Amino acid sequence: MREPWVVGVSGASGTPYARAVLSALLDAGESVDLVISKAARLTILDETGSTVRDAHWKDDVGRWLGRDLGDLSYWAAGDLAAGPSSGSYPAKGMIVVPASTAACAGIAIGLSKDLLQRAAEVNLKERRRTVIVPRETPVTRSHLEHLIALHDAGAVVLPASPGFYGAGAQATAQQLVDFVAGKALDALGVPHTLLTRWKGELNAQRNPLGGP
C-alpha cells in the first residue's frame, strides 16, 4: 500500500525550503503527496520565476524542482475531496514548509479553509507525525499562541532557523536552506545527508584534519 508523506507549501517566503525538503524525500525513495496553496503559487513565482498550474502540474513542478518527480502526486489546494482530506487515506505524516502565519492559525483552530489546512488537521487528529516550519519574524502574541496550540496538538514546531556550525560564517544560502531541510527530515525520521552534524569538537566540521 502506498503511504506517502504529505507536503504542504503555504504562501510564506521561503519556498527554497520546500524545494529542498521535497528533493530530499524523493532522493530517499519516499512517496510524496504535494499540496501548494494559492498564495504559495505567487511566492514560488516571485522567488523562483516558476509557475505552478493545476492542469500542468507535472511539467511545472518538475521545472520548479529541477528533477524527476519519482513517486510524487499532486492535489489541488481547492480539492477538499482529495485523498489527504480524510483520515482513512494512508499517509506517514505531513510537513508544512514554509508555514505562513495564516496557515499556522488555520491549522491551529481547525479552520480547514483549503486542502493544506484540512490535511494538516487530519494528520494531527490521526496522531501522525506533523511538522510545521514557520518562517515569519518577528512574531506577535497571537502567532505564538497558535504555535503553542499546534505543539499541544502534537505537531513539531520547527522554525526556519539555520545553524552555522556545519559550514561556518561563510555558509552559502543553499547550505543554510539544507540545514533547515535536514532538521525537518530528522523530525520526520527520514535519513538524509543534507547537513553536517555536530561532533563535539570546535571547528571539526570545517577542518577534518584537526589542525588550527
PDB file of C-alpha atoms in Angstrom, residues 50-161:
ATOM      1  CA  SER A  50       8.389  29.203 -11.847  1.00  0.00           C
ATOM      2  CA  THR A  51       4.647  28.864 -12.336  1.00  0.00           C
ATOM      3  CA  VAL A  52       2.543  26.056 -10.850  1.00  0.00           C
ATOM      4  CA  ARG A  53      -0.720  25.285 -12.639  1.00  0.00           C
ATOM      5  CA  ASP A  54      -3.085  22.527 -11.593  1.00  0.00           C
ATOM      6  CA  ALA A  55      -3.662  21.377 -15.166  1.00  0.00           C
ATOM      7  CA  HIS A  56       0.080  21.246 -15.928  1.00  0.00           C
ATOM      8  CA  TRP A  57       1.458  20.337 -12.534  1.00  0.00           C
ATOM      9  CA  LYS A  58       3.861  17.625 -13.724  1.00  0.00           C
ATOM     10  CA  ASP A  59       5.709  19.950 -16.065  1.00  0.00           C
ATOM     11  CA  ASP A  60       5.540  22.927 -13.697  1.00  0.00           C
ATOM     12  CA  VAL A  61       6.585  21.110 -10.509  1.00  0.00           C
ATOM     13  CA  GLY A  62       9.316  19.242 -12.383  1.00  0.00           C
ATOM     14  CA  ARG A  63      10.656  22.552 -13.673  1.00  0.00           C
ATOM     15  CA  TRP A  64      10.490  24.135 -10.211  1.00  0.00           C
ATOM     16  CA  LEU A  65      12.317  21.233  -8.541  1.00  0.00           C
ATOM     17  CA  GLY A  66      14.671  20.723 -11.466  1.00  0.00           C
ATOM     18  CA  ARG A  67      14.445  16.951 -11.289  1.00  0.00           C
ATOM     19  CA  ASP A  68      12.479  13.803 -11.991  1.00  0.00           C
ATOM     20  CA  LEU A  69       9.395  13.660  -9.783  1.00  0.00           C
ATOM     21  CA  GLY A  70       9.618   9.995  -8.810  1.00  0.00           C
ATOM     22  CA  ASP A  71       6.591   8.866  -6.807  1.00  0.00           C
ATOM     23  CA  LEU A  72       5.054  12.315  -6.372  1.00  0.00           C
ATOM     24  CA  SER A  73       1.330  13.001  -6.613  1.00  0.00           C
ATOM     25  CA  TYR A  74      -0.254  16.440  -6.701  1.00  0.00           C
ATOM     26  CA  TRP A  75      -3.545  17.573  -5.186  1.00  0.00           C
ATOM     27  CA  ALA A  76      -5.122  20.936  -5.963  1.00  0.00           C
ATOM     28  CA  ALA A  77      -5.427  23.140  -2.876  1.00  0.00           C
ATOM     29  CA  GLY A  78      -9.118  23.700  -3.531  1.00  0.00           C
ATOM     30  CA  ASP A  79      -9.930  19.984  -3.745  1.00  0.00           C
ATOM     31  CA  LEU A  80     -11.434  19.267  -0.341  1.00  0.00           C
ATOM     32  CA  ALA A  81     -12.481  15.803  -1.546  1.00  0.00           C
ATOM     33  CA  ALA A  82      -8.855  14.831  -2.199  1.00  0.00           C
ATOM     34  CA  GLY A  83      -7.289  11.798  -0.560  1.00  0.00           C
ATOM     35  CA  PRO A  84      -5.375  13.662   2.178  1.00  0.00           C
ATOM     36  CA  SER A  85      -8.616  15.284   3.371  1.00  0.00           C
ATOM     37  CA  SER A  86      -9.673  12.011   5.018  1.00  0.00           C
ATOM     38  CA  GLY A  87      -8.220  10.189   7.998  1.00  0.00           C
ATOM     39  CA  SER A  88      -8.766   6.868   6.229  1.00  0.00           C
ATOM     40  CA  TYR A  89      -6.346   7.891   3.480  1.00  0.00           C
ATOM     41  CA  PRO A  90      -2.988   6.227   4.224  1.00  0.00           C
ATOM     42  CA  ALA A  91      -0.147   8.633   4.952  1.00  0.00           C
ATOM     43  CA  LYS A  92       3.023   8.555   7.041  1.00  0.00           C
ATOM     44  CA  GLY A  93       2.567  12.144   8.173  1.00  0.00           C
ATOM     45  CA  MET A  94       2.786  15.703   6.937  1.00  0.00           C
ATOM     46  CA  ILE A  95       5.105  18.673   6.802  1.00  0.00           C
ATOM     47  CA  VAL A  96       4.056  22.259   6.074  1.00  0.00           C
ATOM     48  CA  VAL A  97       7.080  24.125   4.722  1.00  0.00           C
ATOM     49  CA  PRO A  98       7.207  27.055   4.760  1.00  0.00           C
ATOM     50  CA  ALA A  99       4.255  27.654   7.063  1.00  0.00           C
ATOM     51  CA  SER A 100       2.738  31.129   6.895  1.00  0.00           C
ATOM     52  CA  THR A 101       1.184  32.677   9.983  1.00  0.00           C
ATOM     53  CA  ALA A 102      -2.207  32.329   8.267  1.00  0.00           C
ATOM     54  CA  ALA A 103      -1.629  28.610   7.681  1.00  0.00           C
ATOM     55  CA  CYS A 104      -0.478  28.120  11.279  1.00  0.00           C
ATOM     56  CA  ALA A 105      -3.563  29.907  12.573  1.00  0.00           C
ATOM     57  CA  GLY A 106      -5.908  27.968  10.310  1.00  0.00           C
ATOM     58  CA  ILE A 107      -4.426  24.611  11.289  1.00  0.00           C
ATOM     59  CA  ALA A 108      -4.356  25.505  14.994  1.00  0.00           C
ATOM     60  CA  ILE A 109      -8.061  26.370  15.125  1.00  0.00           C
ATOM     61  CA  GLY A 110      -9.223  23.687  12.684  1.00  0.00           C
ATOM     62  CA  LEU A 111     -10.400  26.151  10.030  1.00  0.00           C
ATOM     63  CA  SER A 112      -9.817  23.775   7.087  1.00  0.00           C
ATOM     64  CA  LYS A 113     -10.255  26.575   4.559  1.00  0.00           C
ATOM     65  CA  ASP A 114      -8.284  24.616   1.925  1.00  0.00           C
ATOM     66  CA  LEU A 115      -6.753  21.177   1.444  1.00  0.00           C
ATOM     67  CA  LEU A 116      -3.456  22.166   3.065  1.00  0.00           C
ATOM     68  CA  GLN A 117      -5.139  23.128   6.326  1.00  0.00           C
ATOM     69  CA  ARG A 118      -7.529  20.178   6.227  1.00  0.00           C
ATOM     70  CA  ALA A 119      -4.761  17.656   5.561  1.00  0.00           C
ATOM     71  CA  ALA A 120      -2.707  19.026   8.446  1.00  0.00           C
ATOM     72  CA  GLU A 121      -5.704  18.839  10.772  1.00  0.00           C
ATOM     73  CA  VAL A 122      -6.298  15.234   9.663  1.00  0.00           C
ATOM     74  CA  ASN A 123      -2.700  14.252  10.403  1.00  0.00           C
ATOM     75  CA  LEU A 124      -2.921  15.819  13.850  1.00  0.00           C
ATOM     76  CA  LYS A 125      -6.173  14.074  14.740  1.00  0.00           C
ATOM     77  CA  GLU A 126      -4.814  10.759  13.463  1.00  0.00           C
ATOM     78  CA  ARG A 127      -1.699  11.275  15.638  1.00  0.00           C
ATOM     79  CA  ARG A 128       0.664  11.072  12.689  1.00  0.00           C
ATOM     80  CA  ARG A 129       3.967  12.920  12.531  1.00  0.00           C
ATOM     81  CA  THR A 130       3.231  16.532  11.688  1.00  0.00           C
ATOM     82  CA  VAL A 131       5.980  19.107  11.252  1.00  0.00           C
ATOM     83  CA  ILE A 132       5.258  22.819  10.919  1.00  0.00           C
ATOM     84  CA  VAL A 133       8.055  25.083   9.639  1.00  0.00           C
ATOM     85  CA  PRO A 134       7.147  28.735  10.334  1.00  0.00           C
ATOM     86  CA  ARG A 135       9.350  31.395   8.793  1.00  0.00           C
ATOM     87  CA  GLU A 136       7.757  34.706   9.831  1.00  0.00           C
ATOM     88  CA  THR A 137       9.747  37.067  12.057  1.00  0.00           C
ATOM     89  CA  PRO A 138       9.154  38.868  14.342  1.00  0.00           C
ATOM     90  CA  VAL A 139       6.023  37.259  15.738  1.00  0.00           C
ATOM     91  CA  THR A 140       3.030  38.593  17.608  1.00  0.00           C
ATOM     92  CA  ARG A 141       1.419  37.115  20.688  1.00  0.00           C
ATOM     93  CA  SER A 142      -1.318  35.567  18.537  1.00  0.00           C
ATOM     94  CA  HIS A 143       1.320  33.881  16.356  1.00  0.00           C
ATOM     95  CA  LEU A 144       2.960  32.406  19.438  1.00  0.00           C
ATOM     96  CA  GLU A 145      -0.371  31.225  20.807  1.00  0.00           C
ATOM     97  CA  HIS A 146      -1.123  29.416  17.544  1.00  0.00           C
ATOM     98  CA  LEU A 147       2.296  27.752  17.587  1.00  0.00           C
ATOM     99  CA  ILE A 148       1.733  26.643  21.190  1.00  0.00           C
ATOM    100  CA  ALA A 149      -1.664  25.242  20.188  1.00  0.00           C
ATOM    101  CA  LEU A 150      -0.003  23.294  17.376  1.00  0.00           C
ATOM    102  CA  HIS A 151       2.634  21.977  19.771  1.00  0.00           C
ATOM    103  CA  ASP A 152      -0.038  20.909  22.237  1.00  0.00           C
ATOM    104  CA  ALA A 153      -1.927  19.158  19.433  1.00  0.00           C
ATOM    105  CA  GLY A 154       1.151  17.027  18.733  1.00  0.00           C
ATOM    106  CA  ALA A 155       2.946  18.906  15.975  1.00  0.00           C
ATOM    107  CA  VAL A 156       6.679  19.549  15.889  1.00  0.00           C
ATOM    108  CA  VAL A 157       7.120  23.309  15.513  1.00  0.00           C
ATOM    109  CA  LEU A 158      10.407  23.737  13.664  1.00  0.00           C
ATOM    110  CA  PRO A 159      11.198  27.383  12.843  1.00  0.00           C
ATOM    111  CA  ALA A 160      13.296  28.017   9.751  1.00  0.00           C
ATOM    112  CA  SER A 161      16.337  28.981  11.841  1.00  0.00           C
TER     113      SER A 161
END
